[in-house]
PDB file of C-alpha atoms in Angstrom:
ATOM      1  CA  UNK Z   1      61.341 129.946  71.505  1.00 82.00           C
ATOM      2  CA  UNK Z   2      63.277 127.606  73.738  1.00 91.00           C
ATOM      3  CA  UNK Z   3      62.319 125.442  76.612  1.00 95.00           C
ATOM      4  CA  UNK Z   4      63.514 126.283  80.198  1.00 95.00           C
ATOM      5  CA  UNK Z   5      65.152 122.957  80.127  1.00 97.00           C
ATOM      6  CA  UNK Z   6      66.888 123.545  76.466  1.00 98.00           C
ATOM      7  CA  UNK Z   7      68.699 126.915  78.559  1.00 98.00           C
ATOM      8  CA  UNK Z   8      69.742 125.147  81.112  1.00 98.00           C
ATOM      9  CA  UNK Z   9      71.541 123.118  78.766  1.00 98.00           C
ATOM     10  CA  UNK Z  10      73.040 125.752  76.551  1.00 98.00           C
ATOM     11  CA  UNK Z  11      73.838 127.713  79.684  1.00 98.00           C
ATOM     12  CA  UNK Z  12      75.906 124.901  81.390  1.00 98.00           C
ATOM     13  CA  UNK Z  13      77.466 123.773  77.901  1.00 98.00           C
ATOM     14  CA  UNK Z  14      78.845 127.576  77.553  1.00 98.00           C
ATOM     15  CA  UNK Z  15      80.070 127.638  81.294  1.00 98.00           C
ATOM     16  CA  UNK Z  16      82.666 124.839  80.074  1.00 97.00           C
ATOM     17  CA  UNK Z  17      83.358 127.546  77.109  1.00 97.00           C
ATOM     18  CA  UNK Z  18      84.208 130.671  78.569  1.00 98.00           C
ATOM     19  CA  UNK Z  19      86.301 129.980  81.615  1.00 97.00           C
ATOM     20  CA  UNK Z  20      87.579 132.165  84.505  1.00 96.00           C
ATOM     21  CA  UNK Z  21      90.789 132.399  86.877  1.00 95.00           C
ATOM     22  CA  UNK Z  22      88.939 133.333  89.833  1.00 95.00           C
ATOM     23  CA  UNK Z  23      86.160 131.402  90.230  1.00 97.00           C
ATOM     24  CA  UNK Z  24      84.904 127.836  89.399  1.00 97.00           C
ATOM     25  CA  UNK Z  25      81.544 127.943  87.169  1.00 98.00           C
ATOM     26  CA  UNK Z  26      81.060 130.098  83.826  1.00 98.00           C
ATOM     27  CA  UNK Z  27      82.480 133.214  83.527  1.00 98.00           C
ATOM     28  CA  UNK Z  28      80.088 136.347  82.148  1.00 98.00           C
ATOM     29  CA  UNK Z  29      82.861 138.699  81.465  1.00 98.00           C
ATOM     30  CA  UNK Z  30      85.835 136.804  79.888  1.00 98.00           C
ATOM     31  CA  UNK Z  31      82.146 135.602  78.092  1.00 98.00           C
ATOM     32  CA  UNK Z  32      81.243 138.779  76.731  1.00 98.00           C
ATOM     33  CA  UNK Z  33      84.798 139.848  76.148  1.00 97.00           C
ATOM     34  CA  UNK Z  34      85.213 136.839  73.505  1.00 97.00           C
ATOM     35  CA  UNK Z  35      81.621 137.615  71.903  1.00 97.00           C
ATOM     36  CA  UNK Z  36      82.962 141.296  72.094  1.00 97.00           C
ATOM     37  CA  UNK Z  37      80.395 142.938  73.575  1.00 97.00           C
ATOM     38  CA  UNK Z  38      82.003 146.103  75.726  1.00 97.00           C
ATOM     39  CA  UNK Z  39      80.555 145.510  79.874  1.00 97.00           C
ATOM     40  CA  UNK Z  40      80.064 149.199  81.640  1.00 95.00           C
ATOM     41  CA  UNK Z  41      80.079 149.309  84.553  1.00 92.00           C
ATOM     42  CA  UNK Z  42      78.223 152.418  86.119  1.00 89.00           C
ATOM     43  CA  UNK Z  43      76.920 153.652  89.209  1.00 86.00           C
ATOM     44  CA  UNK Z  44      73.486 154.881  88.088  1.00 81.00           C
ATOM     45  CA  UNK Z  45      70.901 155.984  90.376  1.00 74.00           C
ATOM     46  CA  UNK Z  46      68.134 154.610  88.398  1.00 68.00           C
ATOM     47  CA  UNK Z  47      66.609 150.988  90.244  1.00 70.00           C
ATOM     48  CA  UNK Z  48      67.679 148.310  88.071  1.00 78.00           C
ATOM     49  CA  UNK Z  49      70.368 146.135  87.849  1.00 86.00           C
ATOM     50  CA  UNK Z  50      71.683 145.721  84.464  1.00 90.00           C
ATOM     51  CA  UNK Z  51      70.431 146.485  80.669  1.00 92.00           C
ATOM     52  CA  UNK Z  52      71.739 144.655  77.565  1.00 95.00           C
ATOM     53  CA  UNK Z  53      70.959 147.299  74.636  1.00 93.00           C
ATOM     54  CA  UNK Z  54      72.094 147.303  70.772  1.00 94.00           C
ATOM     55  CA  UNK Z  55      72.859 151.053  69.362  1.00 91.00           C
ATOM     56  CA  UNK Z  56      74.701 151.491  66.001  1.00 90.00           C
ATOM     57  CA  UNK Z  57      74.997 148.208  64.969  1.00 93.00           C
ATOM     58  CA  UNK Z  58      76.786 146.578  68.305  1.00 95.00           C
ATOM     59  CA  UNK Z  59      75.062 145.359  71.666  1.00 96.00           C
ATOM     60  CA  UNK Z  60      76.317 147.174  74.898  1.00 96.00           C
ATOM     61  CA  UNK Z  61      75.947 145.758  78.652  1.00 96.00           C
ATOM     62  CA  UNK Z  62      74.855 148.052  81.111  1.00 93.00           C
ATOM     63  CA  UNK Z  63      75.904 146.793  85.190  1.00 93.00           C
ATOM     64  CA  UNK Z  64      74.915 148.983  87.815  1.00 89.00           C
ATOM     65  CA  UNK Z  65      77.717 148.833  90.523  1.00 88.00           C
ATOM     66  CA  UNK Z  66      75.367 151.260  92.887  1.00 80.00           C
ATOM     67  CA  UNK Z  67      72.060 150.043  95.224  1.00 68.00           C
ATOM     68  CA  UNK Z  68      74.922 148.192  97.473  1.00 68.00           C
ATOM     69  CA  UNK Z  69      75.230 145.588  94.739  1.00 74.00           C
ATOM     70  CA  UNK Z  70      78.214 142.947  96.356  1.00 83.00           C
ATOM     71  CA  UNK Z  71      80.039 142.273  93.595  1.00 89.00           C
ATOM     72  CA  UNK Z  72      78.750 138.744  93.946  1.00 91.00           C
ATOM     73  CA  UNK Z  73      75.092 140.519  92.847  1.00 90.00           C
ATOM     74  CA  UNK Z  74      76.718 142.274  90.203  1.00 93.00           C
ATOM     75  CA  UNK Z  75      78.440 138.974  88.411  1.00 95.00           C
ATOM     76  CA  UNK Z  76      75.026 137.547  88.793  1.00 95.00           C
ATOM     77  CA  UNK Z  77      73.582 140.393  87.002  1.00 94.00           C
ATOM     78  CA  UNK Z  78      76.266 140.140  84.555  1.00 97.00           C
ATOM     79  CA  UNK Z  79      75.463 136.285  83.640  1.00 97.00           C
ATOM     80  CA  UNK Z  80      71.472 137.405  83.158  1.00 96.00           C
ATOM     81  CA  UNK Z  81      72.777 140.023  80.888  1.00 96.00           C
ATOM     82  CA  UNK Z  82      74.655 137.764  78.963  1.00 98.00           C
ATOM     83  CA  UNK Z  83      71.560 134.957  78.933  1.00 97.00           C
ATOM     84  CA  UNK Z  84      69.710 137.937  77.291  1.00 96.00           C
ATOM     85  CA  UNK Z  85      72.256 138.197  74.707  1.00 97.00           C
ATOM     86  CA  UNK Z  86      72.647 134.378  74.200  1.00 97.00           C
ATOM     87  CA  UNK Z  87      68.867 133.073  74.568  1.00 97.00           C
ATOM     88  CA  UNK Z  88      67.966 133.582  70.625  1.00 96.00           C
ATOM     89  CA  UNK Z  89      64.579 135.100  70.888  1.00 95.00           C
ATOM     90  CA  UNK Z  90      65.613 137.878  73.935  1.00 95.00           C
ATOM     91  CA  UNK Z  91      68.430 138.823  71.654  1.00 95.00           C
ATOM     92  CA  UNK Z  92      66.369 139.352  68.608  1.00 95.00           C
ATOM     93  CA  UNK Z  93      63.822 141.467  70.939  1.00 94.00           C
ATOM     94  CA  UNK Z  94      66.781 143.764  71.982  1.00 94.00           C
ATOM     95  CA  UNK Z  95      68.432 143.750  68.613  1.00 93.00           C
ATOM     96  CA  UNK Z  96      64.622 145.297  67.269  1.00 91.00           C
ATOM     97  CA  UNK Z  97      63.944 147.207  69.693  1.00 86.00           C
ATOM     98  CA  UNK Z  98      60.583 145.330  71.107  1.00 86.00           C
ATOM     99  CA  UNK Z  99      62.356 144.014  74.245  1.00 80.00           C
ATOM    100  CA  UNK Z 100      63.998 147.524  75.509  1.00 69.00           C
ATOM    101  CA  UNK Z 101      64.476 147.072  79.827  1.00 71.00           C
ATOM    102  CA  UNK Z 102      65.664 147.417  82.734  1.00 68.00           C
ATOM    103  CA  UNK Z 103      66.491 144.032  84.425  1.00 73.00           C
ATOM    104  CA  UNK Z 104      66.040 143.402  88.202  1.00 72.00           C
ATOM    105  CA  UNK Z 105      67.657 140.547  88.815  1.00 76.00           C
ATOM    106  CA  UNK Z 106      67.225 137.753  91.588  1.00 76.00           C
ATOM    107  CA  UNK Z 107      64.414 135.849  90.419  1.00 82.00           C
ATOM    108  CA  UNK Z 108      62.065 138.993  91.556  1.00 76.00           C
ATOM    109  CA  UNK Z 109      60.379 139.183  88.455  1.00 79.00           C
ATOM    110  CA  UNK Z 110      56.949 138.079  87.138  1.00 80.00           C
ATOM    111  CA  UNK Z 111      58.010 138.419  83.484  1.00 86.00           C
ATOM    112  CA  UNK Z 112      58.945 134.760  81.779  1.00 89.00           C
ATOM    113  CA  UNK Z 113      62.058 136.630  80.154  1.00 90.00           C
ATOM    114  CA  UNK Z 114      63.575 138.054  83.076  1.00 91.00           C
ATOM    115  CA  UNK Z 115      62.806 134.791  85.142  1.00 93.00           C
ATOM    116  CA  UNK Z 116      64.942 132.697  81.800  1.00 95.00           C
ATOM    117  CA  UNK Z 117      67.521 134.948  82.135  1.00 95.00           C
ATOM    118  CA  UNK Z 118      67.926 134.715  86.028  1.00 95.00           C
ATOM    119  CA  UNK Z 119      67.689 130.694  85.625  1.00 97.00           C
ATOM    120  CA  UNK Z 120      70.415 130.930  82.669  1.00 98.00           C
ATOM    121  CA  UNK Z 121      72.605 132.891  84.889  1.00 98.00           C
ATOM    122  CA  UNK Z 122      71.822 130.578  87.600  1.00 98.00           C
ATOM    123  CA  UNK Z 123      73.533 127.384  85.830  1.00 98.00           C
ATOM    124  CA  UNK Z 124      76.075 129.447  84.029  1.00 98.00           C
ATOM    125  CA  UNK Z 125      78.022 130.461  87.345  1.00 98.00           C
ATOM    126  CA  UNK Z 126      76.791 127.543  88.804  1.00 98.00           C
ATOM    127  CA  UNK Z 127      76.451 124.204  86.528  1.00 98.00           C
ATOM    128  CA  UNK Z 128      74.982 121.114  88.168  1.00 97.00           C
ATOM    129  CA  UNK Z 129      77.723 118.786  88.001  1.00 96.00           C
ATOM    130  CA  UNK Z 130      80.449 121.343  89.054  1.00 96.00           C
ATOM    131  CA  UNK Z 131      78.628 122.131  92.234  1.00 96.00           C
ATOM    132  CA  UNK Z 132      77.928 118.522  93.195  1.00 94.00           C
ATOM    133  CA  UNK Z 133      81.550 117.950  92.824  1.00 94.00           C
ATOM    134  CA  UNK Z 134      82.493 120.565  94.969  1.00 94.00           C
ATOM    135  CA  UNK Z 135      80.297 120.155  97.261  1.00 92.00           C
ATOM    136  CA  UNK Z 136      80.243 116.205  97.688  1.00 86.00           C
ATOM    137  CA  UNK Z 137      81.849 116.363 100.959  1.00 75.00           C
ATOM    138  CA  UNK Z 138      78.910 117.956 102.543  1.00 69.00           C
ATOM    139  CA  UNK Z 139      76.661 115.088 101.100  1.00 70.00           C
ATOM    140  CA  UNK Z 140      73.255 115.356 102.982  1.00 74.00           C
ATOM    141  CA  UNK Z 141      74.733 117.195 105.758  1.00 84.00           C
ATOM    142  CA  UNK Z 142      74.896 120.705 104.571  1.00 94.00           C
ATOM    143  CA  UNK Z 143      73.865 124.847 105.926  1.00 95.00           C
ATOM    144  CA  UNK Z 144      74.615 128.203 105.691  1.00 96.00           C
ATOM    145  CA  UNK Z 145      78.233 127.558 105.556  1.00 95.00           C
ATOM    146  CA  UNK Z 146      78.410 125.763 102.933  1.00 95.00           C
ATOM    147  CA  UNK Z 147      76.325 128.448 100.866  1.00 97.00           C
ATOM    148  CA  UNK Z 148      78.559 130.951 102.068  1.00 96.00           C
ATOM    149  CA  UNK Z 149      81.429 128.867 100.603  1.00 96.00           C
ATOM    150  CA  UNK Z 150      79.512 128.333  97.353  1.00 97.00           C
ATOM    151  CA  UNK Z 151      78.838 131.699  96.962  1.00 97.00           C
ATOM    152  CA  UNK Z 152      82.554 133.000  97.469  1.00 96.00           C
ATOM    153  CA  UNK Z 153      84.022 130.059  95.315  1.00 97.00           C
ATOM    154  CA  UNK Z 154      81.964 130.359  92.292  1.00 98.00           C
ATOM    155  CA  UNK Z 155      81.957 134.522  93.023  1.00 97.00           C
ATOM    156  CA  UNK Z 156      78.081 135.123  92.714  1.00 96.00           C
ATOM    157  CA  UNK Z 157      74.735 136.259  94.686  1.00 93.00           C
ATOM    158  CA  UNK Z 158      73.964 134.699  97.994  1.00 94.00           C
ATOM    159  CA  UNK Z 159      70.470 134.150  97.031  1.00 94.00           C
ATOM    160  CA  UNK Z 160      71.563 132.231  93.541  1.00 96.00           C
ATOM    161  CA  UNK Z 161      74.071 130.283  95.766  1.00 97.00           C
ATOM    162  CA  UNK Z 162      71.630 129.533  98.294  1.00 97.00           C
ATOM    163  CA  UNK Z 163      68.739 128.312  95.460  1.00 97.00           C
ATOM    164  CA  UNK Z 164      71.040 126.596  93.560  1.00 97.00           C
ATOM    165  CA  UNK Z 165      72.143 124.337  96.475  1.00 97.00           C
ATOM    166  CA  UNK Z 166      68.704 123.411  97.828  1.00 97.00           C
ATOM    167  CA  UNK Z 167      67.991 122.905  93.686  1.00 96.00           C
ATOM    168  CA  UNK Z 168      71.300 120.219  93.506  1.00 95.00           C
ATOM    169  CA  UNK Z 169      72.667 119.159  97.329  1.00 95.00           C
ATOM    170  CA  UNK Z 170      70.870 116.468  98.710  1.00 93.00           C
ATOM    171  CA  UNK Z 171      68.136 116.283 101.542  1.00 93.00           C
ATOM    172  CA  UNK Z 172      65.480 117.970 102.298  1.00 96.00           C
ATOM    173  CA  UNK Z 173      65.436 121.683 102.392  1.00 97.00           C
ATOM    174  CA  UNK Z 174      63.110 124.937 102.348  1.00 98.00           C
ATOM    175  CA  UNK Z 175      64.726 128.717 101.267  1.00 98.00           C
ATOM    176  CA  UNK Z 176      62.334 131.627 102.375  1.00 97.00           C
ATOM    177  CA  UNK Z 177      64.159 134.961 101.071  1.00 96.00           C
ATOM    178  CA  UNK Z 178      63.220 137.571 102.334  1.00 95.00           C
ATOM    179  CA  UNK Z 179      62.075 141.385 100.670  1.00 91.00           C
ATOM    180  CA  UNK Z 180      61.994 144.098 103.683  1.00 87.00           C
ATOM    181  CA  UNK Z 181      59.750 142.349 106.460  1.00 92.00           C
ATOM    182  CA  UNK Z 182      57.815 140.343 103.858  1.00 95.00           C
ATOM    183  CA  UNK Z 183      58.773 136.521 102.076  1.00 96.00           C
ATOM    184  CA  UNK Z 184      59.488 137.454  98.359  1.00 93.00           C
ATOM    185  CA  UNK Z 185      59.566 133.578  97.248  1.00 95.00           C
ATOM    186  CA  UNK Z 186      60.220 130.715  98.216  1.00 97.00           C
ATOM    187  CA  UNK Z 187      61.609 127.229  96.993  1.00 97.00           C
ATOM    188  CA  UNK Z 188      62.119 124.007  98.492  1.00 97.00           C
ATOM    189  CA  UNK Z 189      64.192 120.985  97.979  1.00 97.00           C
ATOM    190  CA  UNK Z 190      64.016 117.053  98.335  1.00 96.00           C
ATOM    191  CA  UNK Z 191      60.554 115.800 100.113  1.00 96.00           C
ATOM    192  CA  UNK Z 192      59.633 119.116 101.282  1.00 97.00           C
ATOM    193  CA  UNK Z 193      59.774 120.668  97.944  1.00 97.00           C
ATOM    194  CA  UNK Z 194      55.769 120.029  98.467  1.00 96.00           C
ATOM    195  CA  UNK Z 195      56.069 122.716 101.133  1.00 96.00           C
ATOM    196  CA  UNK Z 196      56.600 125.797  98.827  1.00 95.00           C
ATOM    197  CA  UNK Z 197      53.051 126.594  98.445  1.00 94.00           C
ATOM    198  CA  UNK Z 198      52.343 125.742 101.849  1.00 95.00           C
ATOM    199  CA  UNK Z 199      53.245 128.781 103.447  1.00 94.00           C
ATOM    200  CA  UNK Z 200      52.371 129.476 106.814  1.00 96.00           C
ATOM    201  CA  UNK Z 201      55.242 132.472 107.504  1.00 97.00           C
ATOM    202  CA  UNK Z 202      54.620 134.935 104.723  1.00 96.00           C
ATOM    203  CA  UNK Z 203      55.444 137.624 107.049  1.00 96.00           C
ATOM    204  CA  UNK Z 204      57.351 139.061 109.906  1.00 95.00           C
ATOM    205  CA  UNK Z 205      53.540 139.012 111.738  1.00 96.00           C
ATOM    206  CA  UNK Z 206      54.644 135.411 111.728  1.00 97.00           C
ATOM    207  CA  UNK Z 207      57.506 134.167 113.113  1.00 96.00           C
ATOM    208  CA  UNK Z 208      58.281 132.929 116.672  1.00 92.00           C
ATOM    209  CA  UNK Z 209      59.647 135.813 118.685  1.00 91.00           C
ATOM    210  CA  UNK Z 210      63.236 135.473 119.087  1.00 92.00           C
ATOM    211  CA  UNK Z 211      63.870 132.785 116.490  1.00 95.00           C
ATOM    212  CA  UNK Z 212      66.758 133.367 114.036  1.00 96.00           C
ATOM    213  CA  UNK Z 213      65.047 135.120 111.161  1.00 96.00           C
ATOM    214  CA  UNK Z 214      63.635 137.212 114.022  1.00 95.00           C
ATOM    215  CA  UNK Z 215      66.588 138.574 114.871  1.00 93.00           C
ATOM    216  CA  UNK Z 216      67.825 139.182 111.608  1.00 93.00           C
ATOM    217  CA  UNK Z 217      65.590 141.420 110.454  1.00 92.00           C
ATOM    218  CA  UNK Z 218      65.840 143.459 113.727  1.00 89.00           C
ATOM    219  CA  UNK Z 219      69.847 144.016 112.612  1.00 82.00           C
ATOM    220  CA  UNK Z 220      70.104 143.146 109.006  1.00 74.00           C
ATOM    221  CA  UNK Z 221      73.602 143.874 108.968  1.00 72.00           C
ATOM    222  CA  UNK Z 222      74.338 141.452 111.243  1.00 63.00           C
ATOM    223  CA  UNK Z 223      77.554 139.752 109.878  1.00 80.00           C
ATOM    224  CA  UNK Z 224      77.426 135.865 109.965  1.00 90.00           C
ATOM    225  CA  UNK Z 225      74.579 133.618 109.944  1.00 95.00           C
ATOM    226  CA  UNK Z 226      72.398 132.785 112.922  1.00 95.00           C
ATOM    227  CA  UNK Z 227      71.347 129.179 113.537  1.00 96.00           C
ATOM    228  CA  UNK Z 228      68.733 128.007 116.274  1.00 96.00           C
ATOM    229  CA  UNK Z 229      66.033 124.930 116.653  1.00 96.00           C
ATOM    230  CA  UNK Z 230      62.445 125.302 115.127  1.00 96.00           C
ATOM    231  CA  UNK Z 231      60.054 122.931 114.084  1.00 96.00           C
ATOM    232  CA  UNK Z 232      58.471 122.291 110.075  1.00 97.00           C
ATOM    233  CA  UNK Z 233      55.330 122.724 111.650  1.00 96.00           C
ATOM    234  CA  UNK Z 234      55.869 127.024 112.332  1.00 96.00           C
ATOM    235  CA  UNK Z 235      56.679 126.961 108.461  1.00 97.00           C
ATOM    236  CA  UNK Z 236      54.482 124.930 106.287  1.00 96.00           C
ATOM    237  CA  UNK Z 237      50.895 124.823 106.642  1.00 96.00           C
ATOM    238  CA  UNK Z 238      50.864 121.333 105.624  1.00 95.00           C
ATOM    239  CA  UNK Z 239      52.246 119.953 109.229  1.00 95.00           C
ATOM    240  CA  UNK Z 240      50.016 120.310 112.279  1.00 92.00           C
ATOM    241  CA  UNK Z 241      52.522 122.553 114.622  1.00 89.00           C
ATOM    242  CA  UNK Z 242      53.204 121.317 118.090  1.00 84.00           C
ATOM    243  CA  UNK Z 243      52.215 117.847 117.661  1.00 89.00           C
ATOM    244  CA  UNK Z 244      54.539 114.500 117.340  1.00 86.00           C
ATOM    245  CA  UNK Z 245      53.925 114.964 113.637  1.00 90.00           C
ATOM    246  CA  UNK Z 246      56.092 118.107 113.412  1.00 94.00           C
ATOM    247  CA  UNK Z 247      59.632 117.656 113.038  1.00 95.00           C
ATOM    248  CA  UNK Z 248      62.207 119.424 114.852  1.00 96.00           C
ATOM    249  CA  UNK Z 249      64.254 121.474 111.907  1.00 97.00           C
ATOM    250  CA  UNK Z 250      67.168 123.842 111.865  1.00 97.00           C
ATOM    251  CA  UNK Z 251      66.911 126.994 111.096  1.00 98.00           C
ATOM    252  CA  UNK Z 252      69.228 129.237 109.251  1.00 98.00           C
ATOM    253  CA  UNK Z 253      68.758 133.467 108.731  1.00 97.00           C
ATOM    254  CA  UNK Z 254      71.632 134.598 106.573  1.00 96.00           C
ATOM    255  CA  UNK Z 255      71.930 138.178 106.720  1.00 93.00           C
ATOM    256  CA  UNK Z 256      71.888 139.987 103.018  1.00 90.00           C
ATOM    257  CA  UNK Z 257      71.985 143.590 104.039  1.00 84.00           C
ATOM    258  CA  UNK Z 258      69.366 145.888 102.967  1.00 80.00           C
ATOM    259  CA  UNK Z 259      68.133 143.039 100.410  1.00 83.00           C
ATOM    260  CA  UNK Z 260      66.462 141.389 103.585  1.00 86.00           C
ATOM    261  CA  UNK Z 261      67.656 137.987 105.106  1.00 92.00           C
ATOM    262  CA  UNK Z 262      67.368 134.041 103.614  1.00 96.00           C
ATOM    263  CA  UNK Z 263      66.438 132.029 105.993  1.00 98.00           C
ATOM    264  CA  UNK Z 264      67.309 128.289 105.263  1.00 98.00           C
ATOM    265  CA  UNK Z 265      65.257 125.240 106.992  1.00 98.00           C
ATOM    266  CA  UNK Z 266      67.331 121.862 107.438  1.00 97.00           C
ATOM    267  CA  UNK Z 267      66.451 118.684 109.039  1.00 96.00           C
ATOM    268  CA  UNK Z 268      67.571 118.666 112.622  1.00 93.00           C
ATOM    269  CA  UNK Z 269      69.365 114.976 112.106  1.00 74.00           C
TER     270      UNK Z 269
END
């Protein structure tokens, strides 16, 4: 069995492996193509994302290109398929048969498998040092545009974009995404990565009317990102709202379709 630290480590020494044209990071198809391991690519009505399976002696990858997958979601998918195949232990479980299943990807899952996979993919697409580079102009000072950027350059998920930058950028930052009109997880970054338990929005119930995320989820196919003043204090039960203790914080809701929003919290500096 291997240590979540010991994948990220195999998973960002194989991104500088198996290279793309198209995007900066780890590639999961020219990846499976040299370990020559056929990628279908199916619309299938069924609700998961991908399957790694081995029939006949050979191990087949499963994508499914319908749900309104971007093909940002699907190359994410694709790079948790292929941690399946590379972390030892999942491979041996497919290979015998005691690991057969569906994968929702997107760091959804409860299950420690799915959850290695999603972090493999995570630093595959996106390794640490890569990232920092190209994002070293933004230094402290950094948004929704820049995950938008990320996302597009290294060609995956907006949600893996957007954790992987509050995981590497620096400053403080808090991600809240979003499932329907409910917070699925969350994850925070700097000095407020103390906040992530302290959750005082886990709903729709709670939100200020007419702040950003607000308004998002009212049209969730709103196209770009919408950015307006809040304070830490409406967000983390650890600050006393309303007081000269709460800091003034920008807030971020990045539309995602029918996935439900993001919404990112920066400091307002």
């Amino acid at each position: 069995m291997r240590t979540i630290e010991s994948i990220i480590e195999m998973a960002e020494n194989l991104a500088g492996v198996h290279r793309g044209k198209e995007f900066m990071g780890g590639d999961p198809y020219v990846a499976f193509q040299e370990s020559e391991v056929p990628v279908h690519e199916l619309e299938f009505q069924e609700l998961f994302d991908g399957m790694l399976r081995y029939e006949r002696g050979r191990f087949h990858t499963f994508i499914n290109t319908g749900k309104g997958c971007s093909p940002g979601r699907q190359r994410f998918t694709t790079g948790h398929e292929f941690g399946h195949y590379t972390i030892e232990h999942h491979r041996e479980g497919v290979r015998t048969g005691t690991m057969l299943h569906p994968s929702v990807t997107g760091f959804k899952s409860k299950q420690a498998y799915e959850r290695e996979a999603d972090t493999f993919a995570a630093h595959f697409l996106m390794p640490t040092q890569e990232l920092l580079r190209y994002c070293r102009r933004s230094k402290s000072d950094w948004g929704a545009e820049q995950i938008l950027e990320v996302s597009d350059t290294f060609g995956t998920s907006l949600a893996s974009s957007a954790r992987r930058c509050v995981e590497v950028l620096p400053g403080d930052s808090l991600l809240y995404v979003w499932s329907g009109s409910n917070v699925h997880w969350v994850i925070g970054g700097g000095e407020w990565k103390k906040h992530e338990r302290a959750r005082r929005v886990k709903s729709h119930t709670d939100l200020v009317p007419d702040s950003a995320t607000s308004r998002v989820l009212v049209n969730p196919i709103a196209g770009a990102p919408i950015k307006k003043g809040s304070t830490l204090g409406r967000w983390s039960t650890s600050v006393w709202p309303d007081t000269d203790r709460d800091p003034l914080v920008l807030e971020y809701a990045i539309p995602r379709g029918r996935f439900g929003p993001m919404t990112l919290l920066r400091p307002a500096e």
